[in-house]
Each structure stands twice: as C-alpha cells, then as structure tokens.
PDB file of C-alpha atoms in Angstrom:
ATOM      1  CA  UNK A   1      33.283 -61.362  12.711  1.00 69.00           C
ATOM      2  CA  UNK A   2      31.605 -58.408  11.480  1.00 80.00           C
ATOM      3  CA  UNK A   3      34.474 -55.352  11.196  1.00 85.00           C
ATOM      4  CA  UNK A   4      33.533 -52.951  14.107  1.00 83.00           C
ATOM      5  CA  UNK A   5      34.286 -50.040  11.637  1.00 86.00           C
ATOM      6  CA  UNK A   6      31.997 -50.947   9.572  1.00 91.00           C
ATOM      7  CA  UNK A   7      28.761 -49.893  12.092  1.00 95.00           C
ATOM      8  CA  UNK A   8      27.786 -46.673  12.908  1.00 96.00           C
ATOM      9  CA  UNK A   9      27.818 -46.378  16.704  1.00 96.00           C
ATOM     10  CA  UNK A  10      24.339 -44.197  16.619  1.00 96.00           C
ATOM     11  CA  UNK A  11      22.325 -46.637  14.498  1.00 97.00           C
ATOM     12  CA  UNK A  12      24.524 -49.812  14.666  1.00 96.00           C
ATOM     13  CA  UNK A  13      23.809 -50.242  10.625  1.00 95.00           C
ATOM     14  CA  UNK A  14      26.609 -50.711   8.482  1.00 92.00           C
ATOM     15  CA  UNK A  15      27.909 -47.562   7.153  1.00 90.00           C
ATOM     16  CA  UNK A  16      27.725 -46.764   3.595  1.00 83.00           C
ATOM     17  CA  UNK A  17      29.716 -43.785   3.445  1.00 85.00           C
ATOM     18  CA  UNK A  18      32.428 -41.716   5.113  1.00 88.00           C
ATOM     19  CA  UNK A  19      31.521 -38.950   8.062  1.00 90.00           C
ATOM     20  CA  UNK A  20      28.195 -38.102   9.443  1.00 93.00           C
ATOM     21  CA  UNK A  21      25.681 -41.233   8.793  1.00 94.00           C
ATOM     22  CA  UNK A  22      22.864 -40.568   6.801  1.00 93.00           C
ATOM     23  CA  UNK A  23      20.579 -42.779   8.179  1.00 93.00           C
ATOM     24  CA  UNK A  24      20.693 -41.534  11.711  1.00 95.00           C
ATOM     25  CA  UNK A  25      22.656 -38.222  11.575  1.00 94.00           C
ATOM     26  CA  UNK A  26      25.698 -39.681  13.923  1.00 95.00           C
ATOM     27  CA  UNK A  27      28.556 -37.322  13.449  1.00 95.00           C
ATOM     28  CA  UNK A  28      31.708 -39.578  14.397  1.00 91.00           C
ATOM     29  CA  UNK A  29      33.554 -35.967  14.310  1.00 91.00           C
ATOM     30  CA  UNK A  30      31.540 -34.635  17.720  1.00 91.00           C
ATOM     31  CA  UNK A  31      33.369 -34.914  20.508  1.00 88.00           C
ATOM     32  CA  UNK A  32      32.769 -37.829  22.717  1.00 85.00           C
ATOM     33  CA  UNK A  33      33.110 -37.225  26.636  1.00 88.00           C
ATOM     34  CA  UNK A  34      35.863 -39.224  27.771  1.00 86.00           C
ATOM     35  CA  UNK A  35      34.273 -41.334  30.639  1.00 86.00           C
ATOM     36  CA  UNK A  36      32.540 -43.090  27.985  1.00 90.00           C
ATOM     37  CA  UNK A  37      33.996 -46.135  26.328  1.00 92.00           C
ATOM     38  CA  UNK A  38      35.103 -44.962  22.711  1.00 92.00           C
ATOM     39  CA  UNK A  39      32.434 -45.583  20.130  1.00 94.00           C
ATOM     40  CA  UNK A  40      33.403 -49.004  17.927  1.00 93.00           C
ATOM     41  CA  UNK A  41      35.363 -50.719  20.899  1.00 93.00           C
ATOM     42  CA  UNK A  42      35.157 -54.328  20.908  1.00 94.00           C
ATOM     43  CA  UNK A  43      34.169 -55.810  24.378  1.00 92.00           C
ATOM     44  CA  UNK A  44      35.022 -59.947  24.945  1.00 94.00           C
ATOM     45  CA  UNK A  45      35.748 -60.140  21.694  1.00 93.00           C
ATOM     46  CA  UNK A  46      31.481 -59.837  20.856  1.00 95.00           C
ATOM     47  CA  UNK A  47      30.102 -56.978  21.589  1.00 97.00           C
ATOM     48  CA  UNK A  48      30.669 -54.013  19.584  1.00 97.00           C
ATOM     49  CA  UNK A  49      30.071 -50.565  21.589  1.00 97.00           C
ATOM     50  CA  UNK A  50      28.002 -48.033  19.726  1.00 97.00           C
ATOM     51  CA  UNK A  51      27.359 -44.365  21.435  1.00 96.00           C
ATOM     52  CA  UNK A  52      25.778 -43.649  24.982  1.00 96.00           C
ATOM     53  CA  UNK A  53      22.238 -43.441  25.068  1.00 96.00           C
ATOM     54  CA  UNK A  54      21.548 -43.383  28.746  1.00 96.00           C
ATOM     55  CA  UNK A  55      23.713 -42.010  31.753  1.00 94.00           C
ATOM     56  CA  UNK A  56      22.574 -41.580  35.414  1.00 94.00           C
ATOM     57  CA  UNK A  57      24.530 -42.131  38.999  1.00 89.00           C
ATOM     58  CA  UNK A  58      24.964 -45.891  38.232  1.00 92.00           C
ATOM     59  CA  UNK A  59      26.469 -45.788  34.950  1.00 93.00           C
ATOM     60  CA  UNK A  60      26.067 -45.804  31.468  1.00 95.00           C
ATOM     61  CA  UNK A  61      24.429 -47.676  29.023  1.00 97.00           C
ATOM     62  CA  UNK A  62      25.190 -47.895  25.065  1.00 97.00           C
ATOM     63  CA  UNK A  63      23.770 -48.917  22.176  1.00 98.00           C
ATOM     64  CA  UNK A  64      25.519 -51.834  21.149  1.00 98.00           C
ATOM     65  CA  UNK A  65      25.985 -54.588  18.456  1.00 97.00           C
ATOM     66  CA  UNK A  66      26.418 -58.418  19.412  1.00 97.00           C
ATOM     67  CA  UNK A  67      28.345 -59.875  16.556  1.00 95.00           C
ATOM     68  CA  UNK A  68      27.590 -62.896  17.223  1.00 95.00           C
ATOM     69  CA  UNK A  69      24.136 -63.047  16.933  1.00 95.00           C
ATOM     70  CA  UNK A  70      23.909 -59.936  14.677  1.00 94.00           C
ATOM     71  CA  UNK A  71      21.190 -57.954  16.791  1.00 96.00           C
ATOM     72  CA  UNK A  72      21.347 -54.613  18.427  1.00 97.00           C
ATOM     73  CA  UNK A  73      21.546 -54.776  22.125  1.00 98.00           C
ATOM     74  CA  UNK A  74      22.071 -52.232  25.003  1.00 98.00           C
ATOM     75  CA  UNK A  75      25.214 -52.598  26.963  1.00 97.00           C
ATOM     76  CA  UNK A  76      25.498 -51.492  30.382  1.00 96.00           C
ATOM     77  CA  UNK A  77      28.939 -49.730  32.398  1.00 94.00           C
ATOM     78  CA  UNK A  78      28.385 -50.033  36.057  1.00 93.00           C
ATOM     79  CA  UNK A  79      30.698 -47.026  37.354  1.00 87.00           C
ATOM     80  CA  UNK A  80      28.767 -45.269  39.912  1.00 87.00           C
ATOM     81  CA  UNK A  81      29.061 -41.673  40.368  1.00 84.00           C
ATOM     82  CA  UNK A  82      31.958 -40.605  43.056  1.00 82.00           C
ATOM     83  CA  UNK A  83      33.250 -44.262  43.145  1.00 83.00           C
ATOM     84  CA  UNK A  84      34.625 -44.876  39.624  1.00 79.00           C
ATOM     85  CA  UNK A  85      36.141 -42.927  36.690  1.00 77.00           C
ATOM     86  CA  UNK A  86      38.105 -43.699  33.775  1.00 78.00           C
ATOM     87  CA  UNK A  87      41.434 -43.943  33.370  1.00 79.00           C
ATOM     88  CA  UNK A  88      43.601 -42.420  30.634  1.00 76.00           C
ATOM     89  CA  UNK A  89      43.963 -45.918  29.119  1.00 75.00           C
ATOM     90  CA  UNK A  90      40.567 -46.455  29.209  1.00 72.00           C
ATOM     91  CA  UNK A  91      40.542 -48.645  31.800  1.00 76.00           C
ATOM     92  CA  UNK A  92      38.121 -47.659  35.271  1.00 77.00           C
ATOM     93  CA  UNK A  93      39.804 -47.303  38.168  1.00 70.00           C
TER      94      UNK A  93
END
C-alpha cells in the first residue's frame, strides 16, 4: 500500500519535497477547517483523503486517491447542513 504521506492532498502526486508542493501550490501549513476530514486520512483501509474541493448543504467532497487501483477519485461526506457536524475525534455525530 502506497504510504498516505507520501501524496499531496491537492494534487494526489507523490511528493518530492518537504512543505508547499510545487506541482500544485498545496500548502500543508494552511489551516484546514475542522469539519473536514484531515488531509492524508486513510478511509477502509483504501482510500486516501486528499483536500476538499467541493462543499454545499449535503456535504463535502474531496479529492482522493484509491490505493488500490492507483487512480485519483472524488470522495464524497454526506453530513448535511444543521443535521451533522464533526466531532472532536473526528468522528460525525
């Protein structure tokens, strides 16, 4: 399995160097807003989750890496507006 570390979570290419990624100018030292899932989780063991590219009243969706069959994909968080929000241990209550 491909090291989740490894990817940058704007671009989902493997990172050559340290800090802001030079192929798609991801800065891993921005602040992320903490309903999102944190960039370079592993979900079911598979799915690596890359930043947040689309958010509306439904939920978000991410750019993502499947590490199984080594493409990029979108992942989608159903947590609809007023009905879910994360909890401190990242879960969504």
């Amino acid at each position: 399995m491909i090291n989740p570390n490894s990817l940058c979570p704007g671009c989902m290419n493997e990172k050559v160097t340290e800090g802001k990624c030079p192929k798609c100018g991801y800065n891993p030292d921005e602040l992320q807003n903490p309903a999102f899932l944190a960039p370079n989780s592993v979900f079911e063991d598979r799915y690596v989750i890359g930043k947040a590219i689309d958010v509306n009243g439904e939920g978000v969706t991410y750019l993502g890496f499947d590490t199984v069959t080594s493409t990029t994909v979108n992942i989608r968080e159903y947590t609809p507006t007023g009905l879910c929000e994360r909890d401190t241990d990242g879960g969504v209550v």
